[in-house]
């Protein structure tokens, strides 16, 4: 199974790509410009020379076409044009969306949330991809870039996901759980993304307040989640 990280040259996308590649996943890093994707992948292979990484760089459109599962990691301002640009390649695929509507998109502060007409960034992606059969899942919103880049340390954080297709969420969880330390928790239908995405500015604010980079979230006290 090939996993394509769309907009994967930024800190979050690259961190996810590197973590999954280290775990043995075949990964494609996408970018608006193929040259940038190739340069970033070459640097990643150099930095992680101790690992046998199956990772390549492509333009976003090619990455979306080649990938079996897509992970969208772009800022809010780039979300709509990026999704529209890869829409034709999303047919019947799982699309994990890590976009968070932060006020930084309009020149504001990173710990403030912007309300979207669609309810959440993930729901906006689902609306754009309506009719393609794509299964959109809100994922990775509450995993910090610092955690992802802190290789090889395990990530002490749960990954909350939401989506309307149970089978797609199970596949997404199987992929996410390959990253050491992470436990994926299915919170329910895609509408729950409205809550999940708001956790990110809260965590950013906590990191600022307590001068940390590794603020995370663990869900406890639910017996069904403790069986794994």
Short mmCIF file of C-alpha atoms in Angstrom, two decimals:
data_model
loop_
_atom_site.label_atom_id
_atom_site.label_comp_id
_atom_site.label_asym_id
_atom_site.label_seq_id
_atom_site.Cartn_x
_atom_site.Cartn_y
_atom_site.Cartn_z
CA UNK A 1 0.00 0.00 0.00
CA UNK A 2 1.39 3.39 -1.04
CA UNK A 3 0.68 6.38 1.20
CA UNK A 4 0.98 9.81 -0.39
CA UNK A 5 1.48 12.86 1.82
CA UNK A 6 0.03 15.77 -0.13
CA UNK A 7 1.83 19.01 0.73
CA UNK A 8 4.37 16.81 2.46
CA UNK A 9 7.39 19.11 2.39
CA UNK A 10 6.35 21.14 5.45
CA UNK A 11 7.26 20.11 9.02
CA UNK A 12 4.05 18.17 9.67
CA UNK A 13 3.87 16.40 6.33
CA UNK A 14 7.54 15.50 6.28
CA UNK A 15 7.37 14.28 9.87
CA UNK A 16 4.47 11.98 9.04
CA UNK A 17 6.21 10.79 5.86
CA UNK A 18 9.47 10.02 7.67
CA UNK A 19 7.75 8.25 10.56
CA UNK A 20 5.71 6.05 8.23
CA UNK A 21 8.69 5.31 5.98
CA UNK A 22 10.75 4.25 9.00
CA UNK A 23 7.87 1.93 9.93
CA UNK A 24 8.18 0.23 6.52
CA UNK A 25 5.40 2.01 4.64
CA UNK A 26 5.94 2.92 0.98
CA UNK A 27 5.64 6.72 1.05
CA UNK A 28 5.32 9.43 -1.59
CA UNK A 29 5.98 13.04 -0.58
CA UNK A 30 3.98 15.51 -2.67
CA UNK A 31 4.57 19.20 -3.25
CA UNK A 32 3.25 21.96 -5.53
CA UNK A 33 6.60 21.74 -7.27
CA UNK A 34 8.17 18.35 -7.98
CA UNK A 35 11.68 19.78 -7.59
CA UNK A 36 10.99 20.78 -4.01
CA UNK A 37 9.62 17.32 -3.19
CA UNK A 38 12.72 15.68 -4.67
CA UNK A 39 15.05 17.97 -2.70
CA UNK A 40 13.22 17.39 0.58
CA UNK A 41 13.20 13.61 0.11
CA UNK A 42 16.92 13.59 -0.73
CA UNK A 43 17.65 15.54 2.47
CA UNK A 44 15.42 13.20 4.51
CA UNK A 45 17.28 10.15 3.20
CA UNK A 46 20.58 11.82 4.08
CA UNK A 47 19.42 12.73 7.59
CA UNK A 48 17.97 9.26 8.19
CA UNK A 49 20.72 7.27 6.52
CA UNK A 50 20.54 4.61 9.25
CA UNK A 51 17.08 3.61 8.01
CA UNK A 52 16.11 1.87 4.79
CA UNK A 53 13.45 4.32 3.62
CA UNK A 54 11.11 3.59 0.73
CA UNK A 55 10.24 7.22 0.06
CA UNK A 56 10.08 9.29 -3.14
CA UNK A 57 9.09 12.83 -4.09
CA UNK A 58 6.54 13.90 -6.70
CA UNK A 59 4.29 16.81 -7.64
CA UNK A 60 1.04 16.73 -5.64
CA UNK A 61 -1.04 15.61 -8.63
CA UNK A 62 1.28 12.67 -9.38
CA UNK A 63 1.49 11.75 -5.72
CA UNK A 64 -2.31 11.70 -5.47
CA UNK A 65 -2.55 9.60 -8.60
CA UNK A 66 0.00 7.03 -7.42
CA UNK A 67 -1.04 6.81 -3.77
CA UNK A 68 -3.57 4.30 -2.44
CA UNK A 69 -4.17 6.40 0.68
CA UNK A 70 -3.70 10.18 0.78
CA UNK A 71 -2.78 12.37 3.75
CA UNK A 72 -3.41 16.09 3.31
CA UNK A 73 -0.98 18.29 5.27
CA UNK A 74 -1.34 21.86 4.06
CA UNK A 75 -2.17 25.20 5.73
CA UNK A 76 -5.79 26.31 5.67
CA UNK A 77 -5.16 28.87 2.91
CA UNK A 78 -3.82 26.14 0.61
CA UNK A 79 -6.43 23.51 1.46
CA UNK A 80 -9.12 24.31 -1.10
CA UNK A 81 -6.85 24.81 -4.16
CA UNK A 82 -4.82 21.74 -3.24
CA UNK A 83 -7.84 19.48 -2.88
CA UNK A 84 -9.38 20.83 -6.07
CA UNK A 85 -6.09 20.18 -7.86
CA UNK A 86 -6.01 16.49 -6.89
CA UNK A 87 -9.77 15.82 -6.94
CA UNK A 88 -9.69 13.69 -10.09
CA UNK A 89 -7.20 11.33 -8.45
CA UNK A 90 -9.16 10.85 -5.20
CA UNK A 91 -11.83 8.50 -6.58
CA UNK A 92 -12.77 5.89 -3.96
CA UNK A 93 -9.59 6.59 -1.95
CA UNK A 94 -9.10 7.24 1.74
CA UNK A 95 -8.16 10.89 2.27
CA UNK A 96 -6.86 11.77 5.74
CA UNK A 97 -7.05 15.53 6.34
CA UNK A 98 -4.78 17.13 8.93
CA UNK A 99 -5.81 20.71 8.12
CA UNK A 100 -6.65 22.92 11.10
CA UNK A 101 -8.41 26.30 10.72
CA UNK A 102 -5.98 28.47 12.67
CA UNK A 103 -6.16 32.25 12.78
CA UNK A 104 -2.65 32.37 11.30
CA UNK A 105 -4.36 31.90 7.92
CA UNK A 106 -5.62 35.49 8.22
CA UNK A 107 -2.64 36.97 10.02
CA UNK A 108 -3.83 36.14 13.53
CA UNK A 109 -2.51 34.09 16.43
CA UNK A 110 -1.75 30.33 16.26
CA UNK A 111 -3.79 29.52 19.36
CA UNK A 112 -7.03 30.93 17.93
CA UNK A 113 -9.51 28.97 15.82
CA UNK A 114 -11.30 30.15 12.69
CA UNK A 115 -14.88 28.91 12.24
CA UNK A 116 -15.59 27.60 8.75
CA UNK A 117 -18.93 27.60 6.97
CA UNK A 118 -18.65 23.83 6.44
CA UNK A 119 -18.12 23.25 10.17
CA UNK A 120 -14.56 21.93 9.95
CA UNK A 121 -11.64 21.71 7.55
CA UNK A 122 -12.21 17.99 7.07
CA UNK A 123 -15.86 18.58 6.20
CA UNK A 124 -14.75 21.21 3.70
CA UNK A 125 -12.52 18.62 2.01
CA UNK A 126 -15.42 16.15 1.97
CA UNK A 127 -17.63 18.76 0.32
CA UNK A 128 -15.03 19.44 -2.39
CA UNK A 129 -14.61 15.71 -3.02
CA UNK A 130 -18.34 14.99 -3.03
CA UNK A 131 -19.23 12.57 -5.80
CA UNK A 132 -15.75 11.02 -6.06
CA UNK A 133 -16.37 8.22 -3.58
CA UNK A 134 -13.45 9.47 -1.47
CA UNK A 135 -13.63 8.59 2.22
CA UNK A 136 -12.49 11.65 4.14
CA UNK A 137 -11.09 11.24 7.64
CA UNK A 138 -9.98 13.92 10.05
CA UNK A 139 -6.58 12.75 11.34
CA UNK A 140 -3.23 13.91 12.74
CA UNK A 141 -4.65 17.27 13.88
CA UNK A 142 -3.52 16.84 17.47
CA UNK A 143 -0.03 15.41 16.81
CA UNK A 144 2.57 18.19 17.00
CA UNK A 145 5.30 18.72 14.41
CA UNK A 146 7.86 18.55 17.23
CA UNK A 147 6.66 15.09 18.22
CA UNK A 148 6.82 13.90 14.62
CA UNK A 149 10.32 15.22 13.99
CA UNK A 150 11.73 13.94 17.28
CA UNK A 151 13.01 10.72 15.72
CA UNK A 152 13.52 8.06 17.04
CA UNK A 153 11.62 8.92 20.23
CA UNK A 154 8.14 7.43 20.59
CA UNK A 155 5.20 9.84 20.38
CA UNK A 156 3.37 10.01 23.70
CA UNK A 157 0.05 11.06 22.25
CA UNK A 158 -3.24 9.62 21.01
CA UNK A 159 -4.37 10.44 17.48
CA UNK A 160 -8.06 11.32 17.35
CA UNK A 161 -9.79 10.53 14.07
CA UNK A 162 -13.31 11.05 12.73
CA UNK A 163 -15.07 9.91 9.59
CA UNK A 164 -18.28 8.43 8.19
CA UNK A 165 -16.85 5.16 6.82
CA UNK A 166 -15.94 2.55 9.46
CA UNK A 167 -13.80 0.42 7.15
CA UNK A 168 -11.83 3.45 5.97
CA UNK A 169 -11.22 4.52 9.57
CA UNK A 170 -9.96 1.04 10.42
CA UNK A 171 -7.48 1.23 7.54
CA UNK A 172 -6.40 4.72 8.59
CA UNK A 173 -5.87 3.55 12.17
CA UNK A 174 -3.79 0.62 10.97
CA UNK A 175 -1.50 3.06 9.14
CA UNK A 176 -1.30 5.66 11.93
CA UNK A 177 -0.62 3.04 14.62
CA UNK A 178 2.57 2.04 12.81
CA UNK A 179 4.13 5.17 14.32
CA UNK A 180 5.62 4.11 17.70
CA UNK A 181 3.78 5.45 20.74
CA UNK A 182 0.66 6.65 18.95
CA UNK A 183 -2.70 5.06 19.66
CA UNK A 184 -5.48 5.95 17.24
CA UNK A 185 -8.92 6.60 18.70
CA UNK A 186 -12.05 6.67 16.54
CA UNK A 187 -14.26 9.47 17.89
CA UNK A 188 -17.17 8.89 15.51
CA UNK A 189 -18.66 10.59 12.45
CA UNK A 190 -16.85 13.24 10.41
CA UNK A 191 -18.80 16.00 12.15
CA UNK A 192 -16.67 15.29 15.24
CA UNK A 193 -13.81 16.93 13.32
CA UNK A 194 -15.31 20.23 14.52
CA UNK A 195 -14.18 19.28 18.02
CA UNK A 196 -10.91 17.53 17.13
CA UNK A 197 -9.60 20.45 15.11
CA UNK A 198 -10.22 22.84 18.00
CA UNK A 199 -7.87 20.80 20.22
CA UNK A 200 -4.88 21.95 18.14
CA UNK A 201 -4.98 25.65 19.11
CA UNK A 202 -5.54 24.58 22.71
CA UNK A 203 -2.37 22.45 22.63
CA UNK A 204 -0.44 25.24 20.89
CA UNK A 205 -1.52 27.63 23.62
CA UNK A 206 -0.42 25.19 26.33
CA UNK A 207 2.96 24.72 24.69
CA UNK A 208 3.43 28.48 24.58
CA UNK A 209 2.31 28.95 28.19
CA UNK A 210 4.52 26.17 29.57
CA UNK A 211 7.43 26.68 27.14
CA UNK A 212 7.19 23.21 25.64
CA UNK A 213 6.96 21.67 22.18
CA UNK A 214 5.53 18.30 23.13
CA UNK A 215 2.09 18.93 24.57
CA UNK A 216 -0.16 16.03 23.67
CA UNK A 217 -3.36 14.23 24.52
CA UNK A 218 -4.19 10.83 26.00
CA UNK A 219 -7.73 9.45 26.39
CA UNK A 220 -8.13 7.34 29.54
CA UNK A 221 -10.82 5.53 31.48
CA UNK A 222 -12.59 3.88 28.53
CA UNK A 223 -12.35 0.08 28.96
CA UNK A 224 -12.98 -0.69 25.28
CA UNK A 225 -9.89 1.34 24.36
CA UNK A 226 -7.70 -0.44 26.91
CA UNK A 227 -8.19 -3.90 25.38
CA UNK A 228 -5.62 -3.38 22.62
#
